[in-house]
Amino acid sequence: MTGMVHSRLVATHYYGGKFYLLPYLLKAVPKHHCYVEVFGGGGYLLLNKKRSKVEVYNDINGDVVNLFRVLRDNGDQLIRRLKYTPYSRQLLGEIKAKTEFSDDIERAWAYFILLNQTFNARGRKSGFAYARVKNHANIFKRLVDNLEQVVERLRGVVIECLDWKECMERYESENTFAYCLPPETGVLTTKGVKRISEIAIGDKVFTPQGVQPVMAVLRRRYQGEIIKIQVMGLGRETIRASPDHKFLIRNNKASAAVWKRAEELRPGNYIALGTYRLSHNGKIPVVRDNTRRHGRRKSLKQPQDPYKLAYLAGWFAAEGHYQSGLTFNLGIYESERAIEIKNLIKELFDIDALIKTPPHTPNESVILVQCYSRNLEDYFKQYFVGYRNELGHGAGKYLKEWILYASPEIQINFIRGWLLGDGGLYIVNELSESASFRRKSGKMNIYKYTGTTASEIMAWQIYHLAMRCRLHPCFKRRRKNKDIYFTTIADTNRLLNININGRICKRRFWDDNFLWAPITKVEREYFNGYLYDIALPQVHSYYLYNGILSHNCDPPYPQDTRKDKNIYEHEFTIEDHIKLRDYIKNWSGKICLSTYPSEIYEKLADEGWYKLEIKVSKWSRVLRKDYSGNTKSRAIEVLWMNYEPPQRKII
């Protein structure tokens, strides 16, 4: 793996960084799957190398780790604050005197100023950087202006805060990432909802950035407290996560979205929900004529209207089953709906359906609409509504890809048909041109439009269809049935084209392509078992089965790790260097170690390591000359590699 981006990315100036060695280091990077920067510092090589499938930044300094995590997770808020930050000696003095910060974003903001408004980026130990020749304020401005590119580059990077040995031990083994979710937690994949413990490498999950393949599924044994969260609109469905697991949260409606740990969540916070956006072009599937030469199967006309086709599929998902064709079971008072379904089948496929009324039905409360066509049955099974015999007529239904990936304009017609078949506007018995939403105790609507199904798979599929249509669906378990209901007046108006008068629900709202819903309850409970997480390339979040946006988490780190200390409070001793040398000799992966000349590491040559000496100016990547014409003093940097460099000519 060689090469670098056209312009060098810099997240922050950092004392002891390898910025001026980048041209040499980039040529020394071999082909790899997992890249781990053990002594991360300013992260110069990570930011400027080509992306790997798995990338890890590690540093023992909790302040710089917090800075990188905030840049990755809440970079827009940090950048906005830095753009309005003056280059000021007084401000630097105030920050130096401050030891406590309100949140991680403020802590990152303060540390960025400490590194980039002081001489040599020495933080609290150094003074205010100024000069009569250099414009330090302009350098600071350019650094902030380029942070948006850094934020984009950090997407998908795992950020650790570990001792070097612990980091190397972790990433040499299979235990690579943090694990945050219990095994029964559902994840939204292209194959439907799957338990996180059942997800395999190569499965594709839905994220706000699109479909992403799973690079790894990892687990660890955990014993201790976990956080249990209930969200408005999800009934008694709960999300359980480790205390450090993050969710996208707003403190209130007007505040900006930030990633917060589960242990920091409070009732009244708004949590982000979303769903997949993948859609097909809306083209209706081609009808295949499976009629044999001397067969009796009826030929089907190719349907032309995708909206009416989706509407009919919605009715079938609610009231239909397969029986030598399509059979719809309607209530005794739904004769007009029966005629509507019969006419739709005739219009779309040019075949006739029969309407049966008592006494020609199984009981006196049912009207049947039957269309005897094996071709139509095969067509619906392939593209619209699947069926699992082992689960029964109702529980075995699930939706096929054409419905799941249709455009929202088509899908809302499917939902409309399903609600008319399996739904009801409570407490009004019959739909009318005008219905009223009443209040209970002057606070809440007691009316709602509810659809009911015995199929859990189809219930969650319809829930996500409604999310794709930017509706406000709610989910509730009721004995063996699952309800999808809508209490927002605007939803009912859109779905049924009827006039609803009453209070508009304001607690759940759409913004920034997310449905924001208030957290209603946060509890703690004891957990003893395995926790899981998945690794994804280039992104750090994915959707759970109920639409909640889950962070692809980093391992926890102490909030006070080396906090408010000089970044080199603990320098490497001779013993530390010897331990590092002895440890990396037995490392199974490829290592590129950058050091100053030292006899300690000369023993690596006896182990067959490659050694390269690089001479650079102490002050710049360009070998400047002083006023007498002599070259300024140069420093020698040594690269040790346990592999043959991919480019023989590095220097």
XYZ file of C-alpha atoms in Angstrom:
651
model
C 0.000 0.000 0.000
C 1.654 3.201 -1.153
C 0.861 6.754 -1.998
C -0.890 9.557 -0.187
C -3.599 12.084 -0.761
C -2.774 15.227 -2.726
C -2.807 17.582 0.273
C -1.625 16.577 3.707
C -4.303 16.317 6.336
C -3.529 17.653 9.802
C -5.932 17.293 12.712
C -3.708 19.204 15.132
C -0.107 20.164 15.689
C 1.431 17.683 18.084
C 4.810 17.680 19.780
C 6.931 14.795 18.547
C 4.738 14.055 15.538
C 6.039 12.567 12.291
C 4.622 15.152 9.923
C 7.923 15.810 8.155
C 8.606 12.083 7.746
C 5.376 11.470 5.822
C 7.002 11.178 2.355
C 9.228 8.382 3.685
C 6.705 6.669 5.926
C 4.070 6.442 3.205
C 6.512 4.613 0.933
C 7.216 2.128 3.705
C 3.577 1.132 4.315
C 2.998 -2.489 3.138
C -0.227 -4.053 1.938
C -2.432 -4.762 4.911
C -5.975 -5.479 6.119
C -5.862 -3.974 9.612
C -3.818 -0.843 10.358
C -3.044 0.011 13.994
C -1.290 3.238 14.979
C -0.099 2.267 18.467
C 1.469 5.621 19.412
C -1.100 7.774 17.638
C -0.176 11.318 18.670
C -1.189 13.682 15.876
C -2.219 10.752 13.659
C -0.350 12.153 10.652
C 0.303 8.817 8.916
C -3.214 7.510 9.554
C -4.829 10.628 8.112
C -2.692 10.670 4.962
C -2.423 6.998 4.024
C -5.021 5.231 1.904
C -7.932 3.693 3.779
C -7.661 0.156 5.093
C -10.564 -2.182 5.792
C -9.916 -1.833 9.530
C -8.114 1.184 11.003
C -7.235 1.837 14.629
C -5.839 4.953 16.280
C -4.432 4.516 19.795
C -2.806 6.810 22.314
C -2.486 6.693 26.079
C -3.153 10.443 26.332
C -6.842 10.728 27.162
C -7.008 14.352 26.006
C -5.808 13.668 22.466
C -7.984 10.548 22.276
C -10.996 12.637 23.288
C -10.078 15.221 20.631
C -10.009 12.600 17.869
C -13.243 10.992 19.028
C -15.079 14.317 19.113
C -13.740 15.161 15.648
C -15.064 11.873 14.320
C -18.413 11.784 16.124
C -19.339 15.451 16.638
C -16.913 17.215 14.343
C -19.419 19.749 12.986
C -20.081 21.158 16.471
C -16.394 21.335 17.366
C -15.511 23.012 14.065
C -18.335 25.535 14.443
C -17.037 26.482 17.881
C -13.408 26.714 16.737
C -14.327 28.986 13.817
C -15.581 31.566 16.290
C -12.583 31.169 18.611
C -10.068 34.029 18.537
C -6.313 33.528 18.514
C -5.810 35.086 21.910
C -3.218 35.081 24.681
C -5.926 35.886 27.230
C -8.105 32.962 26.116
C -5.138 30.610 26.285
C -4.442 31.728 29.847
C -8.055 31.119 30.857
C -7.976 27.614 29.400
C -4.715 26.801 31.139
C -6.300 27.727 34.449
C -9.372 25.595 33.784
C -9.397 21.969 34.932
C -13.050 20.915 34.567
C -15.156 20.934 31.394
C -18.899 20.526 30.892
C -18.665 17.805 28.225
C -16.318 16.063 25.797
C -16.816 18.729 23.120
C -15.666 21.541 25.416
C -12.748 19.388 26.566
C -11.702 18.786 22.928
C -12.086 22.489 22.096
C -9.855 23.504 25.009
C -7.197 20.904 24.217
C -7.114 21.929 20.544
C -6.362 25.504 21.619
C -3.674 24.324 24.048
C -1.917 22.455 21.241
C -2.303 25.020 18.476
C -1.821 28.358 20.228
C 1.379 27.432 22.101
C 5.013 27.106 21.027
C 5.880 23.630 19.709
C 2.385 22.374 20.660
C 3.560 21.711 24.210
C 0.192 22.538 25.787
C 0.182 23.768 29.386
C 3.961 23.603 29.594
C 4.564 26.156 26.828
C 3.725 29.806 26.270
C 1.601 31.680 23.754
C 2.949 31.288 20.204
C 3.620 34.609 18.492
C 6.108 36.019 15.990
C 6.830 39.143 13.998
C 7.334 37.204 10.758
C 4.904 34.286 10.923
C 1.183 34.948 11.177
C 0.259 32.338 13.789
C -3.368 33.423 13.814
C -3.634 32.691 10.093
C -1.998 29.272 10.594
C -4.594 28.518 13.267
C -7.408 29.597 10.907
C -6.154 27.379 8.055
C -5.890 24.441 10.428
C -9.521 24.861 11.509
C -10.699 25.326 7.915
C -9.204 21.945 6.950
C -10.804 20.009 9.802
C -13.856 19.052 7.738
C -11.616 16.835 5.590
C -10.158 15.313 8.747
C -13.663 14.524 10.042
C -14.487 12.720 6.803
C -11.214 10.768 6.921
C -11.831 9.624 10.513
C -15.161 7.998 9.658
C -14.895 4.304 10.416
C -11.668 4.610 12.431
C -11.655 2.836 15.805
C -10.111 5.112 18.455
C -8.492 3.495 21.498
C -6.909 4.784 24.711
C -4.669 1.919 25.754
C -1.154 1.260 26.920
C 0.991 0.233 23.938
C 1.337 -3.389 25.071
C -2.360 -3.819 25.766
C -3.169 -2.334 22.367
C -0.795 -4.664 20.524
C -2.036 -7.715 22.421
C -5.633 -6.856 21.604
C -5.075 -6.359 17.908
C -2.920 -9.426 17.468
C -5.768 -11.574 18.787
C -9.363 -11.981 17.616
C -10.567 -9.646 20.365
C -10.313 -6.498 18.339
C -13.179 -4.154 19.094
C -15.423 -3.099 21.939
C -18.621 -5.057 22.347
C -21.718 -3.274 23.469
C -24.996 -5.075 22.661
C -26.615 -8.251 24.052
C -26.925 -11.213 21.632
C -30.691 -10.872 21.070
C -30.408 -7.277 19.769
C -31.768 -7.068 16.220
C -29.829 -5.312 13.454
C -31.391 -4.077 10.202
C -29.753 -5.935 7.289
C -30.520 -6.444 3.612
C -31.755 -9.936 4.569
C -34.147 -8.546 7.149
C -33.747 -8.175 10.894
C -31.044 -10.470 12.282
C -29.860 -10.980 15.846
C -26.433 -9.442 16.236
C -25.105 -12.790 17.476
C -26.237 -14.418 14.205
C -24.728 -11.868 11.824
C -21.897 -13.263 9.705
C -18.965 -11.621 7.967
C -20.152 -10.376 4.581
C -23.705 -9.623 5.701
C -24.800 -6.159 4.630
C -26.296 -3.778 7.158
C -28.076 -0.472 6.668
C -26.406 2.748 7.817
C -27.170 6.454 7.254
C -24.461 6.338 4.570
C -26.018 3.369 2.766
C -25.402 -0.379 2.736
C -22.155 -1.506 4.381
C -20.634 -5.020 4.538
C -19.773 -6.478 7.931
C -16.014 -6.868 8.295
C -16.087 -8.689 11.636
C -18.474 -9.801 14.365
C -16.890 -9.760 17.780
C -17.918 -10.640 21.289
C -16.638 -10.606 24.827
C -17.767 -11.879 28.183
C -19.276 -9.116 30.314
C -20.502 -9.119 33.875
C -21.946 -5.948 35.343
C -24.536 -3.238 34.841
C -26.113 -2.456 31.493
C -28.506 0.334 30.570
C -32.109 -0.387 29.513
C -33.865 2.332 27.474
C -37.521 2.776 26.523
C -38.512 5.170 23.743
C -41.874 6.793 23.014
C -43.618 5.003 20.178
C -42.000 1.609 20.772
C -44.289 0.387 23.534
C -42.468 -1.881 25.933
C -39.685 -2.612 23.466
C -36.387 -1.829 25.169
C -32.841 -1.360 23.972
C -30.148 -2.718 26.259
C -26.532 -1.635 25.926
C -23.323 -1.346 27.901
C -22.875 1.967 29.750
C -20.302 3.220 27.212
C -22.380 2.444 24.132
C -23.338 5.595 22.226
C -26.579 6.799 20.646
C -27.313 9.942 18.634
C -29.120 12.278 21.025
C -30.622 15.742 21.272
C -30.998 17.188 24.760
C -34.081 19.051 23.545
C -35.774 19.911 20.275
C -33.643 22.952 19.586
C -30.235 21.514 20.514
C -27.748 19.971 18.116
C -27.351 16.211 17.807
C -24.445 14.633 19.693
C -23.295 11.087 20.391
C -23.890 10.267 24.053
C -23.020 7.247 26.137
C -25.959 5.197 27.383
C -25.083 5.971 30.999
C -25.523 9.697 30.242
C -29.050 9.399 28.819
C -32.008 10.828 30.704
C -35.793 10.681 30.204
C -36.781 13.584 27.985
C -33.693 13.343 25.763
C -34.547 12.824 22.091
C -33.038 9.783 20.388
C -32.521 9.418 16.615
C -34.425 6.797 14.621
C -34.090 6.144 10.928
C -34.259 3.477 8.275
C -32.791 2.366 4.973
C -33.078 4.549 1.861
C -32.287 2.045 -0.871
C -34.963 2.080 -3.607
C -35.501 0.498 -7.003
C -36.614 2.438 -10.078
C -40.323 1.622 -9.605
C -40.529 -0.601 -12.665
C -43.274 -3.193 -12.300
C -42.021 -6.822 -12.389
C -42.653 -8.568 -15.670
C -45.501 -11.083 -15.663
C -44.289 -14.512 -16.768
C -46.753 -16.706 -18.646
C -46.360 -20.152 -17.095
C -49.333 -21.600 -18.972
C -48.459 -24.879 -20.616
C -49.533 -25.718 -24.134
C -52.527 -27.800 -23.034
C -52.776 -26.303 -19.550
C -55.710 -24.510 -17.979
C -53.833 -21.628 -16.361
C -55.159 -18.160 -17.077
C -52.859 -15.700 -18.814
C -52.212 -12.399 -17.015
C -52.022 -8.949 -18.469
C -48.937 -6.930 -17.583
C -50.034 -4.374 -14.913
C -49.253 -0.738 -15.671
C -50.035 1.197 -12.484
C -47.490 0.576 -9.638
C -49.573 2.573 -7.134
C -52.717 0.497 -7.586
C -50.607 -2.673 -7.627
C -49.045 -1.736 -4.266
C -52.502 -0.876 -2.909
C -53.801 -4.329 -3.916
C -50.720 -5.974 -2.370
C -51.479 -4.110 0.861
C -54.989 -5.507 0.926
C -53.636 -9.007 0.332
C -51.012 -8.638 3.092
C -53.860 -7.753 5.443
C -56.701 -10.039 4.386
C -55.349 -12.541 1.897
C -53.975 -16.051 1.680
C -52.950 -18.372 -1.141
C -55.435 -21.050 -2.234
C -55.045 -21.983 -5.917
C -54.785 -18.239 -6.472
C -55.591 -15.273 -4.247
C -58.296 -15.301 -1.573
C -59.327 -12.206 0.401
C -61.287 -12.574 3.671
C -63.417 -9.499 4.378
C -65.981 -8.636 7.000
C -69.680 -9.022 6.265
C -70.127 -5.231 6.065
C -67.252 -4.708 3.592
C -69.126 -5.497 0.398
C -67.997 -2.233 -1.196
C -64.381 -3.129 -0.471
C -64.938 -6.556 -2.014
C -66.178 -4.940 -5.221
C -63.182 -2.572 -5.186
C -60.718 -5.501 -4.908
C -62.487 -7.429 -7.680
C -62.335 -4.404 -9.987
C -58.647 -3.843 -9.207
C -57.766 -7.411 -10.166
C -59.684 -7.043 -13.414
C -58.066 -3.679 -14.224
C -54.509 -4.738 -13.406
C -54.413 -8.339 -14.688
C -57.543 -8.673 -16.881
C -58.851 -11.723 -15.046
C -62.111 -12.162 -13.164
C -62.540 -12.714 -9.443
C -65.541 -14.121 -7.618
C -67.295 -12.555 -4.631
C -68.864 -15.105 -2.295
C -71.316 -14.194 0.422
C -73.096 -16.325 3.047
C -74.207 -19.104 2.884
C -71.384 -19.808 0.378
C -68.645 -18.835 2.872
C -67.164 -20.677 5.895
C -69.306 -18.616 8.274
C -71.923 -15.892 8.141
C -69.547 -13.055 9.134
C -67.241 -13.342 6.119
C -67.226 -12.213 2.498
C -64.686 -13.899 0.214
C -63.049 -12.493 -2.896
C -61.458 -15.381 -4.792
C -59.334 -15.256 -7.923
C -58.448 -18.761 -9.142
C -55.162 -18.195 -10.974
C -51.950 -20.092 -10.313
C -50.078 -17.583 -12.429
C -51.294 -14.726 -10.219
C -50.418 -16.716 -7.085
C -46.883 -17.348 -8.348
C -46.539 -13.682 -9.310
C -47.568 -12.437 -5.852
C -45.390 -14.996 -4.047
C -42.341 -13.980 -6.058
C -42.630 -10.200 -5.828
C -45.055 -9.037 -3.140
C -46.023 -11.249 -0.188
C -44.099 -14.346 0.867
C -45.435 -17.059 3.099
C -43.895 -19.546 5.530
C -46.161 -22.541 5.909
C -44.690 -23.660 9.217
C -45.815 -20.430 10.948
C -49.450 -20.464 9.834
C -51.685 -18.224 7.693
C -51.122 -14.948 9.557
C -47.760 -15.313 11.327
C -46.063 -16.691 8.219
C -46.490 -13.611 6.016
C -43.586 -11.370 5.029
C -43.003 -8.738 2.335
C -40.841 -9.298 -0.722
C -38.173 -7.046 -2.208
C -40.323 -5.133 -4.700
C -42.455 -3.728 -1.881
C -39.545 -3.224 0.541
C -37.459 -1.204 -1.925
C -40.192 0.656 -3.783
C -40.244 4.432 -3.623
C -42.065 5.992 -0.643
C -44.806 7.226 -2.999
C -45.565 3.605 -3.930
C -45.119 2.264 -0.415
C -47.643 4.635 1.134
C -50.283 3.088 -1.154
C -49.329 -0.338 0.182
C -49.684 0.914 3.774
C -53.047 2.466 2.912
C -54.340 -0.842 1.569
C -52.991 -2.767 4.560
C -54.567 -0.377 7.068
C -57.965 -0.519 5.337
C -57.779 -4.288 5.524
C -56.266 -4.942 8.940
C -56.757 -1.588 10.611
C -59.330 0.493 12.383
C -59.825 4.094 13.430
C -60.609 3.937 17.121
C -63.119 4.687 18.643
C -65.068 5.431 15.444
C -66.499 2.157 14.103
C -66.803 3.068 10.461
C -64.618 5.328 8.393
C -66.303 8.548 7.425
C -65.388 11.711 5.637
C -64.807 13.410 8.968
C -63.672 11.966 12.297
C -62.526 13.631 15.489
C -59.528 12.992 17.678
C -60.566 13.513 21.281
C -58.371 14.220 24.249
C -58.154 12.251 27.439
C -57.714 14.456 30.495
C -56.886 17.248 28.106
C -53.410 15.795 27.427
C -53.459 12.975 24.920
C -55.375 11.604 21.955
C -57.357 8.458 22.657
C -58.016 7.969 18.957
C -55.446 6.284 16.747
C -55.371 4.484 13.450
C -54.090 0.960 14.096
C -53.151 -1.959 11.864
C -52.716 -5.398 13.399
C -50.836 -8.462 12.218
C -49.796 -11.772 13.736
C -46.523 -11.722 11.758
C -43.690 -10.075 13.654
C -41.522 -9.997 10.543
C -44.155 -8.165 8.527
C -44.964 -5.827 11.425
C -41.400 -4.509 11.527
C -41.253 -4.374 7.724
C -44.378 -2.166 7.628
C -42.947 -0.086 10.481
C -39.890 0.695 8.332
C -42.041 1.346 5.254
C -43.832 4.003 7.289
C -40.483 5.453 8.349
C -39.421 5.639 4.700
C -42.626 7.615 4.033
C -41.654 10.030 6.834
C -44.670 9.009 8.910
C -44.619 8.587 12.696
C -45.263 4.862 13.237
C -45.603 3.266 16.672
C -45.097 -0.390 17.548
C -46.856 -2.367 20.260
C -47.056 -6.045 21.204
C -50.502 -7.268 22.172
C -50.601 -10.949 23.111
C -49.891 -12.830 19.890
C -50.470 -9.775 17.682
C -48.341 -6.773 16.823
C -49.857 -3.344 16.273
C -48.518 -0.622 14.005
C -50.429 2.534 14.804
C -50.414 6.241 14.010
C -51.508 8.880 16.491
C -50.242 11.869 14.531
C -53.088 13.617 12.773
C -51.007 14.445 9.704
C -50.280 10.725 9.201
C -53.948 9.791 9.226
C -54.776 12.597 6.834
C -52.119 11.342 4.391
C -52.968 7.675 4.722
C -56.752 7.763 4.523
C -57.514 11.101 2.897
C -59.945 12.007 5.661
C -60.223 15.152 7.710
C -59.081 14.690 11.323
C -59.720 17.506 13.779
C -57.751 17.595 17.002
C -54.441 18.159 18.712
C -51.292 17.734 16.638
C -48.660 15.456 18.220
C -45.441 17.429 18.703
C -43.359 15.016 20.767
C -42.037 13.010 17.812
C -40.764 14.930 14.803
C -38.648 14.575 11.669
C -35.441 16.575 11.208
C -32.136 15.916 9.402
C -33.534 12.669 7.950
C -34.122 11.252 11.436
C -37.292 10.735 13.440
C -36.596 12.146 16.901
C -38.492 10.502 19.752
C -38.234 11.223 23.488
C -36.744 8.659 25.843
C -39.387 7.707 28.389
C -37.444 5.535 30.803
C -33.808 4.718 31.609
C -33.059 1.834 33.956
C -30.063 -0.218 35.007
C -29.978 -3.971 35.317
C -27.414 -6.688 35.953
C -26.083 -8.620 32.954
C -23.903 -11.700 32.817
C -23.153 -12.988 29.338
C -21.707 -12.053 25.982
C -21.861 -8.582 24.447
C -21.436 -8.068 20.699
C -20.457 -5.455 18.163
C -19.801 -5.405 14.422
C -16.996 -3.773 12.460
C -17.916 -1.750 9.353
C -15.674 -0.008 6.807
C -15.600 3.806 6.781
C -18.711 4.327 8.938
C -19.322 4.255 12.671
C -23.084 3.734 13.038
C -25.835 1.381 11.903
C -29.584 0.899 12.376
C -31.069 -1.502 14.880
C -34.259 -3.454 14.176
C -36.497 -0.665 15.540
C -34.714 2.114 13.644
C -32.611 3.409 16.554
C -29.217 4.585 15.309
C -26.468 2.681 17.119
C -22.818 3.666 17.299
C -20.127 1.268 16.150
C -18.349 1.853 19.421
C -14.818 2.264 20.609
C -13.613 0.701 23.825
C -14.202 2.778 26.965
C -11.449 4.991 28.293
C -11.105 6.778 31.637
C -12.286 10.366 31.424
C -9.349 11.501 33.550
C -6.659 9.511 31.741
C -3.612 11.798 31.847
C -6.063 14.676 31.968
C -4.594 18.159 32.406
C -1.055 16.777 32.390
C 1.807 17.490 30.047
C 1.554 15.145 27.093
C 5.013 13.793 27.915
C 4.506 13.526 31.664
C 5.859 9.980 31.429
C 8.707 9.663 28.942
C 9.819 6.239 27.768
C 12.601 4.972 29.994
C 15.391 2.640 28.867
C 13.447 -0.231 30.428
C 10.343 0.754 28.424
C 12.322 0.732 25.186
C 13.764 -2.686 25.971
C 10.292 -4.063 26.725
C 8.982 -2.658 23.447
C 11.903 -4.084 21.462
C 11.562 -7.548 22.997
C 7.809 -7.564 22.477
C 7.773 -6.568 18.796
C 10.397 -9.213 17.925
C 7.705 -11.857 18.330
C 4.870 -9.859 16.730
C 2.987 -11.867 14.103
C 2.036 -8.881 11.922
C 4.010 -6.263 10.024
C 5.578 -3.432 12.000
C 7.151 -0.139 10.972
C 8.825 1.517 13.989
C 10.135 5.083 13.828
C 12.758 5.968 16.470
C 15.805 8.071 17.082
C 19.141 6.230 16.740
C 19.575 3.928 19.706
C 21.745 0.933 20.493
C 18.725 -0.718 22.089
C 17.033 -1.273 18.733
C 20.218 -2.305 16.874
C 19.536 -5.870 18.045
C 16.540 -5.916 15.702
C 19.006 -6.165 12.817
C 20.086 -9.549 14.182
C 16.458 -10.663 13.876
C 16.399 -9.797 10.166
C 14.681 -6.404 10.451
C 15.274 -3.778 7.775
C 16.852 -0.508 8.889
C 16.594 2.843 7.102
C 18.209 6.086 8.264
C 16.540 9.344 7.248
C 18.227 12.724 7.655
C 15.903 15.683 7.967
C 16.160 19.217 9.312
C 15.270 19.620 12.974
C 13.025 22.522 12.068
C 11.547 21.756 8.681
C 11.112 19.154 5.990
C 13.282 21.447 3.826
C 16.977 21.596 4.697
C 17.215 25.347 5.279
C 20.489 27.283 5.439
C 21.539 29.884 7.956
C 22.846 33.355 7.122
C 26.401 32.076 6.637
C 25.243 29.592 4.007
C 25.723 26.508 6.163
C 22.980 23.872 6.375
C 21.206 23.887 9.682
C 21.656 20.939 12.011
C 19.947 17.749 10.891
C 18.315 14.966 12.855
C 18.540 11.277 11.986
C 15.337 9.271 12.173
C 15.536 5.479 11.945
C 12.819 3.268 10.470
C 12.811 -0.373 11.570
C 10.662 -2.817 9.544
C 10.150 -6.565 9.984
C 9.237 -6.854 6.289
C 10.844 -5.916 3.002
C 9.824 -2.338 2.094
C 7.311 -2.277 -0.786
C 9.407 0.458 -2.440
C 13.124 -0.214 -2.399
C 13.893 3.450 -2.938
C 12.369 5.170 0.076
C 14.935 7.901 0.613
